[in-house]
PDB file of C-alpha atoms in Angstrom:
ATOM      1  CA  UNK A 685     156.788 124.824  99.463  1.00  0.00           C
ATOM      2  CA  UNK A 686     156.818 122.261 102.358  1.00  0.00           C
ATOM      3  CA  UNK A 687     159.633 122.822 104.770  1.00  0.00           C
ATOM      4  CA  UNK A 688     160.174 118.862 105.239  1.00  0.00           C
ATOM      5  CA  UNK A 689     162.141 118.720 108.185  1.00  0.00           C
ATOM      6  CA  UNK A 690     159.139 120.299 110.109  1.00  0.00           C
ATOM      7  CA  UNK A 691     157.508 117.325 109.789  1.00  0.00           C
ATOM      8  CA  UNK A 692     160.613 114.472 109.297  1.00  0.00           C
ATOM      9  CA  UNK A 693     162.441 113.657 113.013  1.00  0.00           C
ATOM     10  CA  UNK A 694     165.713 113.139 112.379  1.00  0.00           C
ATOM     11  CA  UNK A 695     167.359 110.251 111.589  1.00  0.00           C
ATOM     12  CA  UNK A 696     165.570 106.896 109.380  1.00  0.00           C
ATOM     13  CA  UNK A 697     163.075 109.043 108.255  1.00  0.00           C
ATOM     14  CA  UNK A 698     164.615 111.798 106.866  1.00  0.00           C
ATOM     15  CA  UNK A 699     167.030 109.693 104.717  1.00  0.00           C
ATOM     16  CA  UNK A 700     163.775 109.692 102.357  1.00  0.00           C
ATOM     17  CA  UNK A 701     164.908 112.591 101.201  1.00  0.00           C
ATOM     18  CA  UNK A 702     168.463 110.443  99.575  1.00  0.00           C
ATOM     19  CA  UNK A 703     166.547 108.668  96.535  1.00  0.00           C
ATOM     20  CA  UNK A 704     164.263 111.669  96.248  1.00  0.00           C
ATOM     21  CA  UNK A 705     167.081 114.343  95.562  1.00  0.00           C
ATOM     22  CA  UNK A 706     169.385 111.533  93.485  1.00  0.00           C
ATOM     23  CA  UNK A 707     166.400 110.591  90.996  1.00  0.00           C
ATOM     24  CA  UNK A 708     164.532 113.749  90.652  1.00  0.00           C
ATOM     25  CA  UNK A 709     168.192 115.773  90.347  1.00  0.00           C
ATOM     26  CA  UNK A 710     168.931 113.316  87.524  1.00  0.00           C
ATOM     27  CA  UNK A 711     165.920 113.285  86.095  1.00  0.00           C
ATOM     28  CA  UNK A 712     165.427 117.288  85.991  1.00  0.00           C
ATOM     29  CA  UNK A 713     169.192 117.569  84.373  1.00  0.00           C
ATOM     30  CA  UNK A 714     168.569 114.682  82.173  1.00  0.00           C
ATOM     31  CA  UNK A 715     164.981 114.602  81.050  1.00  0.00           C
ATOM     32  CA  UNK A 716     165.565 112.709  77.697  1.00  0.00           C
ATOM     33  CA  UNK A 717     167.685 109.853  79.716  1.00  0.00           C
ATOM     34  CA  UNK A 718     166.388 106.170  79.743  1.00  0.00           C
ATOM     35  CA  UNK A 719     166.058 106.323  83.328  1.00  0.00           C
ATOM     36  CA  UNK A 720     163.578 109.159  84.237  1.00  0.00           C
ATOM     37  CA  UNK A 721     161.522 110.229  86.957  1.00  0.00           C
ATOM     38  CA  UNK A 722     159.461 112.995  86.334  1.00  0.00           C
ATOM     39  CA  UNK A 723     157.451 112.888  89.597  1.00  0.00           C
ATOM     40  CA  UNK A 724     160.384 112.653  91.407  1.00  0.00           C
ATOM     41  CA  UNK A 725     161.601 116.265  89.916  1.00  0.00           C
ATOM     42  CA  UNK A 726     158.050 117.349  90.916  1.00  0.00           C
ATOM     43  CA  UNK A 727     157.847 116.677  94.192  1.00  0.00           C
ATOM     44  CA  UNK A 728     161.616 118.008  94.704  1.00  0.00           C
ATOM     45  CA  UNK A 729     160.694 121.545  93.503  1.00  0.00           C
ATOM     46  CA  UNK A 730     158.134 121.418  96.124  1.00  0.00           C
ATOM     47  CA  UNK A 731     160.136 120.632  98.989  1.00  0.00           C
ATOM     48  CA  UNK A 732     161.897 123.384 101.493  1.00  0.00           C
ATOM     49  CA  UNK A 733     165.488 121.533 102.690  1.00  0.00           C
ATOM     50  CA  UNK A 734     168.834 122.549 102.290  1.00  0.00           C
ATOM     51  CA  UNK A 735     169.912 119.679  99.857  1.00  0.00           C
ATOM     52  CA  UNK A 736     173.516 121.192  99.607  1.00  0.00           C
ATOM     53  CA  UNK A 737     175.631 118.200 101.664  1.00  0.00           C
ATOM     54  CA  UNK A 738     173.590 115.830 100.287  1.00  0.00           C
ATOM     55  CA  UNK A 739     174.420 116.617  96.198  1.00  0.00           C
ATOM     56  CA  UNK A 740     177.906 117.416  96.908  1.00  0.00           C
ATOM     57  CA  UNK A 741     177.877 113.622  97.739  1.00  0.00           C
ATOM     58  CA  UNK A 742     175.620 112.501  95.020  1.00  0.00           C
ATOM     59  CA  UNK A 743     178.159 111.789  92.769  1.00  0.00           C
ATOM     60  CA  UNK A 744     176.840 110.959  89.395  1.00  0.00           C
ATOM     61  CA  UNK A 745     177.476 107.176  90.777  1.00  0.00           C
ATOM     62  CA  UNK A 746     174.975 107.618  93.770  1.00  0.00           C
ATOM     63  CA  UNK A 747     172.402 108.966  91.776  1.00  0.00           C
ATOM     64  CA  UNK A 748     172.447 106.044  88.900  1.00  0.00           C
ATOM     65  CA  UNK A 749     172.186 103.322  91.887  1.00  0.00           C
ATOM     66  CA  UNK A 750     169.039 105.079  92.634  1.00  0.00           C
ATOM     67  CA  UNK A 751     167.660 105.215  89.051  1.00  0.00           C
ATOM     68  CA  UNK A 752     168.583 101.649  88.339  1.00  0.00           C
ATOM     69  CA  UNK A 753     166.752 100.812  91.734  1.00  0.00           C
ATOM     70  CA  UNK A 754     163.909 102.415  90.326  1.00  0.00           C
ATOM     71  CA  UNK A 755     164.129 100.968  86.836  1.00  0.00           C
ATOM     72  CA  UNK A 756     164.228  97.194  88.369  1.00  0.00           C
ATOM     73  CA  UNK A 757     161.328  98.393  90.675  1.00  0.00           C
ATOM     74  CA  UNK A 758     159.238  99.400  87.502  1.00  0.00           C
ATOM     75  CA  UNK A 759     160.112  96.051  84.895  1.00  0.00           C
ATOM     76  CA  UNK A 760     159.183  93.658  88.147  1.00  0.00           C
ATOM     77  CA  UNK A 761     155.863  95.655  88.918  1.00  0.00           C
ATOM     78  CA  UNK A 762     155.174  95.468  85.139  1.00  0.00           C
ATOM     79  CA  UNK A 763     155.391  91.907  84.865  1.00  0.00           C
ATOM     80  CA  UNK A 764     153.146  91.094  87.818  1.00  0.00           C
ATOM     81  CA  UNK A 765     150.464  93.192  86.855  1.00  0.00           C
ATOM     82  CA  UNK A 766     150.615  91.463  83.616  1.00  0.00           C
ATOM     83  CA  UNK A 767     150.584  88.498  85.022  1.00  0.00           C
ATOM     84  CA  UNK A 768     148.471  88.855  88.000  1.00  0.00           C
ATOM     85  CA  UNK A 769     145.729  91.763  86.937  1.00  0.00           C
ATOM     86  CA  UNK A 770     143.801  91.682  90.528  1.00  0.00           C
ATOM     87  CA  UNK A 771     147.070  90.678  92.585  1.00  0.00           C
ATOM     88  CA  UNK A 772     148.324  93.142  95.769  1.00  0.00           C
ATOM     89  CA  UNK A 773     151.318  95.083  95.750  1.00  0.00           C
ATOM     90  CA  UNK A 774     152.967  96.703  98.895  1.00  0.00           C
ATOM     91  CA  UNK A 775     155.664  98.855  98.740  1.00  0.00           C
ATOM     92  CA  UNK A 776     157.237  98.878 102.235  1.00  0.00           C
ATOM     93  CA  UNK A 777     158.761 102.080 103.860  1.00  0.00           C
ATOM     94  CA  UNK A 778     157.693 104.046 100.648  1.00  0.00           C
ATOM     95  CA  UNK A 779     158.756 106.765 101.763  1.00  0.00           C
ATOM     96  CA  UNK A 780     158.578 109.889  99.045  1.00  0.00           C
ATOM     97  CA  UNK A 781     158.723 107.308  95.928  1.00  0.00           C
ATOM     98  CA  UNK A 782     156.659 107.557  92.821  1.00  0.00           C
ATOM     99  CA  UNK A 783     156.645 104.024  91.983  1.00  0.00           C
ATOM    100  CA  UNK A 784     153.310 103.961  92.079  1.00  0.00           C
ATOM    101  CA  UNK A 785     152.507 106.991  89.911  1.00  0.00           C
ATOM    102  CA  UNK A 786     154.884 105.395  87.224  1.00  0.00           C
ATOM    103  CA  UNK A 787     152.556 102.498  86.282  1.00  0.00           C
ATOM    104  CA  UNK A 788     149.213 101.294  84.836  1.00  0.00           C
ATOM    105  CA  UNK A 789     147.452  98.992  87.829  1.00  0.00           C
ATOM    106  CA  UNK A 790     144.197  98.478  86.534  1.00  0.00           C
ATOM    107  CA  UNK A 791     142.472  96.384  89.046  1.00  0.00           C
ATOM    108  CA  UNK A 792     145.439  95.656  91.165  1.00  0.00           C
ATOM    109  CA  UNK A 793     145.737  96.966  94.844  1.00  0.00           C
ATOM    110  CA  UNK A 794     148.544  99.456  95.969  1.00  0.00           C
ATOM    111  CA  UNK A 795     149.471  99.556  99.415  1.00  0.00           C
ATOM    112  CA  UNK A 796     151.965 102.592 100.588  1.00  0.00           C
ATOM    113  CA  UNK A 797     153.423 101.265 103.762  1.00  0.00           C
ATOM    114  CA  UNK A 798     155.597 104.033 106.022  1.00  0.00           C
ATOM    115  CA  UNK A 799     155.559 104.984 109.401  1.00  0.00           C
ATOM    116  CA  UNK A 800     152.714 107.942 110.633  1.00  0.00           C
ATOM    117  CA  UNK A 801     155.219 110.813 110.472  1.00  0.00           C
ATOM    118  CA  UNK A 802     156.322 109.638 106.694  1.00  0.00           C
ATOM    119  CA  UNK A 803     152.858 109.200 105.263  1.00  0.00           C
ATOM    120  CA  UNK A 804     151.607 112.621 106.857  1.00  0.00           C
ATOM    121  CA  UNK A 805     154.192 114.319 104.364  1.00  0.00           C
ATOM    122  CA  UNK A 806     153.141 111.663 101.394  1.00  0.00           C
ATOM    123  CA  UNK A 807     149.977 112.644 101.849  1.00  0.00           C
ATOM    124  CA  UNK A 808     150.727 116.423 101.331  1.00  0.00           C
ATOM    125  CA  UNK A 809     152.919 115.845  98.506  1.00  0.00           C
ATOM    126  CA  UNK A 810     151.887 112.319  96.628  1.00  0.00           C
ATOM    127  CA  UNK A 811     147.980 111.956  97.750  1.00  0.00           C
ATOM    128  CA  UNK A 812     147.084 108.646  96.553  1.00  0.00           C
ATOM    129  CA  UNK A 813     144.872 108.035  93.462  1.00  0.00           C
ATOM    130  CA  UNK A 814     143.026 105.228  91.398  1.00  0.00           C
ATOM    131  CA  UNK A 815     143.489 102.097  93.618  1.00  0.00           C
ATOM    132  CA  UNK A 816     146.553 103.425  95.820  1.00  0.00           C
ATOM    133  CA  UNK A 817     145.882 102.950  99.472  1.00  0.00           C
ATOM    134  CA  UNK A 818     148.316 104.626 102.660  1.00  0.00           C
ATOM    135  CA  UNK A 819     149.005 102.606 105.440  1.00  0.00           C
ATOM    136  CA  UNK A 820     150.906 104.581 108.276  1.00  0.00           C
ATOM    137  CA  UNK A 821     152.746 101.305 110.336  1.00  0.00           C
ATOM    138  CA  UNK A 822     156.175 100.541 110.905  1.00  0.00           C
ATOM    139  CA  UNK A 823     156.998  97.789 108.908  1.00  0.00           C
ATOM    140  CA  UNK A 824     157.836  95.993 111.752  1.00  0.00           C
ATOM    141  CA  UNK A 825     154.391  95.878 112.926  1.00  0.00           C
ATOM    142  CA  UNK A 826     152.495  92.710 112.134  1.00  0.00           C
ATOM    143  CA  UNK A 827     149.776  94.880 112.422  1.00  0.00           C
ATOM    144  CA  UNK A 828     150.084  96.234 108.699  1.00  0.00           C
ATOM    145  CA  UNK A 829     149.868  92.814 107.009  1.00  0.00           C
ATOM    146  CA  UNK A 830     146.133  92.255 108.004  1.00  0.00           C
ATOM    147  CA  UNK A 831     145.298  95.971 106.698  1.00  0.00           C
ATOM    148  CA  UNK A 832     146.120  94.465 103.045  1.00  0.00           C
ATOM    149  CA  UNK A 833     143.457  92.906 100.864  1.00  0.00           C
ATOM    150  CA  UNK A 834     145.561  89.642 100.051  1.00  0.00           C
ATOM    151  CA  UNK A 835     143.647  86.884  98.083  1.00  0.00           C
ATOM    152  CA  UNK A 836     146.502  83.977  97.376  1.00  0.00           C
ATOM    153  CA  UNK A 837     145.061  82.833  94.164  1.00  0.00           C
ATOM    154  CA  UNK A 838     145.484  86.884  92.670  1.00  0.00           C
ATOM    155  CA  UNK A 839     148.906  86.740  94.233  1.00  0.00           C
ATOM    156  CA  UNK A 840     151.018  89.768  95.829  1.00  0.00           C
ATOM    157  CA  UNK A 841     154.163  91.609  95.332  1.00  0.00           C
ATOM    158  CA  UNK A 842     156.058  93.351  98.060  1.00  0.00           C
ATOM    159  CA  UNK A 843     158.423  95.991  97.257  1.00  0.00           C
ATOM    160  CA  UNK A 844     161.403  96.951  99.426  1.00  0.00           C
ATOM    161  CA  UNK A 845     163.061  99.841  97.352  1.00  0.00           C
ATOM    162  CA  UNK A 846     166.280 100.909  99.674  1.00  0.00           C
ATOM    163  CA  UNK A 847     164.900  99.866 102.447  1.00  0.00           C
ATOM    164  CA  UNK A 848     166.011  96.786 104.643  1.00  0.00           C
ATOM    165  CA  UNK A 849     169.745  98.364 105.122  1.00  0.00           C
ATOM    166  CA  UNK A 850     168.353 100.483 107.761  1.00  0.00           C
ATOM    167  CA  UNK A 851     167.345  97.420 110.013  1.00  0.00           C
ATOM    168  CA  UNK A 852     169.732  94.090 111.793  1.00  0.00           C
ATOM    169  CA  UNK A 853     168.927  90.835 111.186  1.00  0.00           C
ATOM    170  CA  UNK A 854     167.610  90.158 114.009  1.00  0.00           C
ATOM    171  CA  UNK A 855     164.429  92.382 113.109  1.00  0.00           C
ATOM    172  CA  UNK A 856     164.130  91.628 109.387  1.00  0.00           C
ATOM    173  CA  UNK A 857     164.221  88.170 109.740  1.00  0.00           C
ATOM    174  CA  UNK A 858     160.750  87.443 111.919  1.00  0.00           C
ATOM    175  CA  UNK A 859     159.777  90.206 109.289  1.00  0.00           C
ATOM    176  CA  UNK A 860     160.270  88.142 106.477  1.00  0.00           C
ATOM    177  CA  UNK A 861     159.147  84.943 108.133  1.00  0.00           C
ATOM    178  CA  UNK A 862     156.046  86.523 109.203  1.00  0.00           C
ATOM    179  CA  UNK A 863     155.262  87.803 105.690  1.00  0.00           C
ATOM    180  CA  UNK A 864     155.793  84.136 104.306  1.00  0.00           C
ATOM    181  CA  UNK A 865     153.708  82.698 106.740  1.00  0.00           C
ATOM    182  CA  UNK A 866     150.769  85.277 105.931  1.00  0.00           C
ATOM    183  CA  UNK A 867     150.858  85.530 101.832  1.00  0.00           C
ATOM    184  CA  UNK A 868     151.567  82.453 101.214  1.00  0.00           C
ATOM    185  CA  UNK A 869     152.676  82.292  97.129  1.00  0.00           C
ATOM    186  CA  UNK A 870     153.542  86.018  97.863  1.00  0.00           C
ATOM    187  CA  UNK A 871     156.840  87.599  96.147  1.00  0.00           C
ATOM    188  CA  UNK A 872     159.527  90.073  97.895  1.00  0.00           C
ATOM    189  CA  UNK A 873     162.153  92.024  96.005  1.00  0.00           C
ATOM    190  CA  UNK A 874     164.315  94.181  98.034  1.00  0.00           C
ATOM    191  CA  UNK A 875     168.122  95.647  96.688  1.00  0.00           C
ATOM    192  CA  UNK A 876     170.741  95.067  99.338  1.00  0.00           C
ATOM    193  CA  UNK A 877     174.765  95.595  99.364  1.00  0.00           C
ATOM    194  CA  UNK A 878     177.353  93.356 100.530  1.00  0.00           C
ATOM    195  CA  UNK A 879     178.998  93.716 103.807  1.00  0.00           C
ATOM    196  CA  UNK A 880     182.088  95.662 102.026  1.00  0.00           C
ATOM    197  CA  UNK A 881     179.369  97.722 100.571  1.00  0.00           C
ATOM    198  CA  UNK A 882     177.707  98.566 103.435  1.00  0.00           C
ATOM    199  CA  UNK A 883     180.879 100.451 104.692  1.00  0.00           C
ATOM    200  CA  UNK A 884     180.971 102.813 101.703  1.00  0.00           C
ATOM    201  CA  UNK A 885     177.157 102.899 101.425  1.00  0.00           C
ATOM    202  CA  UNK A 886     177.209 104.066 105.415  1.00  0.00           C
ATOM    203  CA  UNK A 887     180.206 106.682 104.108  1.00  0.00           C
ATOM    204  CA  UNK A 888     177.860 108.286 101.759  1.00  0.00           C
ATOM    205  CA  UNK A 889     175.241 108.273 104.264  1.00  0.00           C
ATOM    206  CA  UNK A 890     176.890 110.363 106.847  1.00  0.00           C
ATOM    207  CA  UNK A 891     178.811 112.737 104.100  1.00  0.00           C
ATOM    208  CA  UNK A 892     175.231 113.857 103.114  1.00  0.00           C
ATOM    209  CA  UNK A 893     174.279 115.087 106.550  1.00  0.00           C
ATOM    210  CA  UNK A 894     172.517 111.970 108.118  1.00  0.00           C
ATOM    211  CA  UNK A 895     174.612 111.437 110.846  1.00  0.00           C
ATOM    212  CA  UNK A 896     171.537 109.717 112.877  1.00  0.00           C
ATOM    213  CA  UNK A 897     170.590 107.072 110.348  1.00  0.00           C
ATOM    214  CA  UNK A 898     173.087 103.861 110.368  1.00  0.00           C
ATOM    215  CA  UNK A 899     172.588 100.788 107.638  1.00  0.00           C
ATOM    216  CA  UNK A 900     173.296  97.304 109.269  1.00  0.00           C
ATOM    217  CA  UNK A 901     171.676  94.717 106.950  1.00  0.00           C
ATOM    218  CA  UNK A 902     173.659  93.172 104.027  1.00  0.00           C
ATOM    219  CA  UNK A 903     174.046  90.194 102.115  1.00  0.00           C
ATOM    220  CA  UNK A 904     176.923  88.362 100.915  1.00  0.00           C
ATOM    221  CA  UNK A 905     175.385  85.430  99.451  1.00  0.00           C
ATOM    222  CA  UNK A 906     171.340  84.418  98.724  1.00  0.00           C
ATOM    223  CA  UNK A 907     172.153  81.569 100.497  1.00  0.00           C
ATOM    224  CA  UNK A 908     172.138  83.323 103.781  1.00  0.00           C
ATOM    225  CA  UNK A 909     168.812  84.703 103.591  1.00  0.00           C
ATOM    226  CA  UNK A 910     167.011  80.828 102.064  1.00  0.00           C
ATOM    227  CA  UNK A 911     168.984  79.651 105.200  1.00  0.00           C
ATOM    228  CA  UNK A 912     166.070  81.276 107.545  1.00  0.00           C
ATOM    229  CA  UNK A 913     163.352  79.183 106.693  1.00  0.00           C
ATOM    230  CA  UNK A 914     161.882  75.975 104.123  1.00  0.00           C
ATOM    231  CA  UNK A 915     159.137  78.705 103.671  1.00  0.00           C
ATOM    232  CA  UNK A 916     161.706  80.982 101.335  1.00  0.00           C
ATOM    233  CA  UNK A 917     163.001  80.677  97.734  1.00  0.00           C
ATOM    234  CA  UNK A 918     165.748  83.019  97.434  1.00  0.00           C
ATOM    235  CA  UNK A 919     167.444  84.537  94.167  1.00  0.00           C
ATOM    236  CA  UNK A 920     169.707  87.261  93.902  1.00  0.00           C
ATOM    237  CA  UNK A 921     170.854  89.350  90.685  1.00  0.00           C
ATOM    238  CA  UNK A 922     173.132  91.489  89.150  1.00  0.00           C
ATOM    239  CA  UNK A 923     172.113  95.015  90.408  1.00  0.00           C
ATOM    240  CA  UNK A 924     173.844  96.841  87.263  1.00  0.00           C
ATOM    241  CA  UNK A 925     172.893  94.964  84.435  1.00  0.00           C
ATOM    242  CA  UNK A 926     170.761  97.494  82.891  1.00  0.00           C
ATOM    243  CA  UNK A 927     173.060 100.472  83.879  1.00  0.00           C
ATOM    244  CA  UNK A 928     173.725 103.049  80.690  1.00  0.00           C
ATOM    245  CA  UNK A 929     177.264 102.887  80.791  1.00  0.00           C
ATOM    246  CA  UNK A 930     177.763 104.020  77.459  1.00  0.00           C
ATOM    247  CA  UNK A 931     177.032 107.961  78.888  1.00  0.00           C
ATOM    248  CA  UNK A 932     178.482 107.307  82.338  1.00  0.00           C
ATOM    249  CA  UNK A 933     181.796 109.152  83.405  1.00  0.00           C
ATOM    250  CA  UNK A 934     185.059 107.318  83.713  1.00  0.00           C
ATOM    251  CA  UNK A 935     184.844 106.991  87.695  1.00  0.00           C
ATOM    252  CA  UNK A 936     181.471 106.111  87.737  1.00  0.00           C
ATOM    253  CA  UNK A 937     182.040 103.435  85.007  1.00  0.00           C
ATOM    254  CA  UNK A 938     185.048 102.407  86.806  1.00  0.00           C
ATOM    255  CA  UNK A 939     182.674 102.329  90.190  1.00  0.00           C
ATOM    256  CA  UNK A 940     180.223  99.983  88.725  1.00  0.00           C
ATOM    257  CA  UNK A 941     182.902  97.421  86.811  1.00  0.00           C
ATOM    258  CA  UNK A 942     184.125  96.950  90.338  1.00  0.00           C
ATOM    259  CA  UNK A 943     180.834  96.941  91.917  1.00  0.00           C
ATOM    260  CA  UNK A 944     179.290  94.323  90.015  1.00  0.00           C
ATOM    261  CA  UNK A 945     182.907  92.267  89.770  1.00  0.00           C
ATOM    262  CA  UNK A 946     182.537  92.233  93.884  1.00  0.00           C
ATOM    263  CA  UNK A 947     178.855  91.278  93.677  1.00  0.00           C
ATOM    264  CA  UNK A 948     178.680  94.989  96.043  1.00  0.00           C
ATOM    265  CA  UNK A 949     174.719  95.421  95.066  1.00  0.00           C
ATOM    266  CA  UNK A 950     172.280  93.159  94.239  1.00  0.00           C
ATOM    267  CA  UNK A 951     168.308  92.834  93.472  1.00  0.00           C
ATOM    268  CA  UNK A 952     167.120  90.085  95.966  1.00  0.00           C
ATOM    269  CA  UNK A 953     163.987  88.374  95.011  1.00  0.00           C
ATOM    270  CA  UNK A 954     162.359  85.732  98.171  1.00  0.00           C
ATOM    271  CA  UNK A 955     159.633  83.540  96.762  1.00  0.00           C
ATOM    272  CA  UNK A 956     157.053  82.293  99.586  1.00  0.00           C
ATOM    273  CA  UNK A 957     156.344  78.836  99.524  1.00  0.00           C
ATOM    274  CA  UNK A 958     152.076  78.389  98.706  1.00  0.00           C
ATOM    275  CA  UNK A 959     149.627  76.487 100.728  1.00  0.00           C
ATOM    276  CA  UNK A 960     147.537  74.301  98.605  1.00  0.00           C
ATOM    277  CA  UNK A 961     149.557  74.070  95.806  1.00  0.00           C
ATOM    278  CA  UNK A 962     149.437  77.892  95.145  1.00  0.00           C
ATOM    279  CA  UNK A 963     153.225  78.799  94.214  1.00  0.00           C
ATOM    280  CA  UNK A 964     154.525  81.770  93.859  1.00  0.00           C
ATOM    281  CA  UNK A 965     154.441  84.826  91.370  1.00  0.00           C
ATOM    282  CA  UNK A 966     156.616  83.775  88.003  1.00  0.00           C
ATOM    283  CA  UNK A 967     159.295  86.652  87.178  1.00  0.00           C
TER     284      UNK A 967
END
């Protein structure tokens, strides 16, 4: 087994280990559920951390906001490759996820995008195969977008799976811009909360032992975000709509009602505007 924290400093990094435990706990107790991640229940059995603090908070609530992350995550990577068979997809600050694993990419490109300390532990426990790629640079680095094969007319896909709450505006914005400006016709999904949410999703954070890591970014409305720049189309969705609420315990039901009634979590998705009449990936 691979004692984790060896290799994770504490703090951003670490909180990897969140969607890991949620989704591969789930999936190991509930392998016949519509939301399942068998990779994920894999790679937990091979990891050395004491995950006590961090189930006694993963309420069954906290653990189907990360299934239904990866469940969007999976339908939008399914319709690009169908609809762009040689495009690029990136999944930013990857972390320990199995997106990847999950699909069928035929001739499309997969970039895993994490800073060096994160991708020495992917590499131990999710070496890449077929057409997956690592790339070990802070997102924040411009420096990763000219490591990625992009070829506009194939188009690209960028995936930010529980990601951007761990940044401020002020950083995710030239982020964004820069991306916009350099795949042109390119497509970004990312979830976010509101700011409301971003108090309780900062509550669960520290009850599960990561006292370091702090979420900042949130959204209230699209509107903020297509505010940055002409260069961005920007939608934003209902982050429950597929949630099984049919087997879901009265609090957690009760959690998500009031969740999706407050617009708390949402699936962002920021179109580029294309250069030569390219436009951007269709849904």
């Amino acid at each position: 087994m691979l004692k984790i924290a060896d290799y994770l400093s504490e703090g951003t990094a670490r909180t990897l280990l969140m969607p890991l435990c949620c989704c591969g706990t789930a999936s190991r107790l509930n392998p016949e559920g519509g939301i399942y991640d068998a990779r994920a229940a894999e790679v937990l059995r091979q990891v050395d951390y004491d995950f006590t603090r961090l189930r006694r908070a993963g309420i069954e609530y906290t653990m189907l906001c990360c299934l239904l992350r990866e469940w969007h995550l999976d339908k939008l990577v399914r319709a690009f490759v169908a609809g762009h068979p040689e495009g690029t997809i990136v999944n930013l600050g990857c972390g320990l996820s199995t997106a990847a694993f999950r699909q069928q990419l035929g001739a499309c490109r997969w970039y895993d995008l994490d800073v060096p300390e994160v991708i020495r532990v992917r590499q131990m426990l999710l070496p890449p195969e077929g057409g997956q790629q690592l790339v070990a640079c802070s997102l924040l680095d411009p420096a990763w977008m000219e490591a990625v094969t992009f070829v506009p007319e194939a188009g690209a896909l960028f995936l930010a799976a529980g990601v951007f709450y761990y940044f401020s505006e002020a950083q995710l914005r030239p982020l964004v811009l820069g991306m916009a400006r350099h795949f042109p016709g390119g497509r970004l999904w990312f979830d976010a909360v509101s700011r409301r949410g971003l108090k309780i999703a900062n509550l669960f954070v520290r009850l599960a032992g990561f006292r370091q890591a702090s979420m900042r970014f949130a959204v209230d409305d699209p509107a903020e975000l297509a505010r940055w720049s002409p260069l961005l189309r920007v939608q934003g969705s209902s982050y429950y709509v597929d949630a099984p609420r049919q087997r879901l315990g009265l609090v957690t039901r009760l959690h998500v009602d009031i969740g999706e009634r407050l617009g708390m979590v949402k699936n962002m998705t920021v179109d580029f505007a294309g250069r030569q009449g390219i436009s951007a990936p269709a849904a």
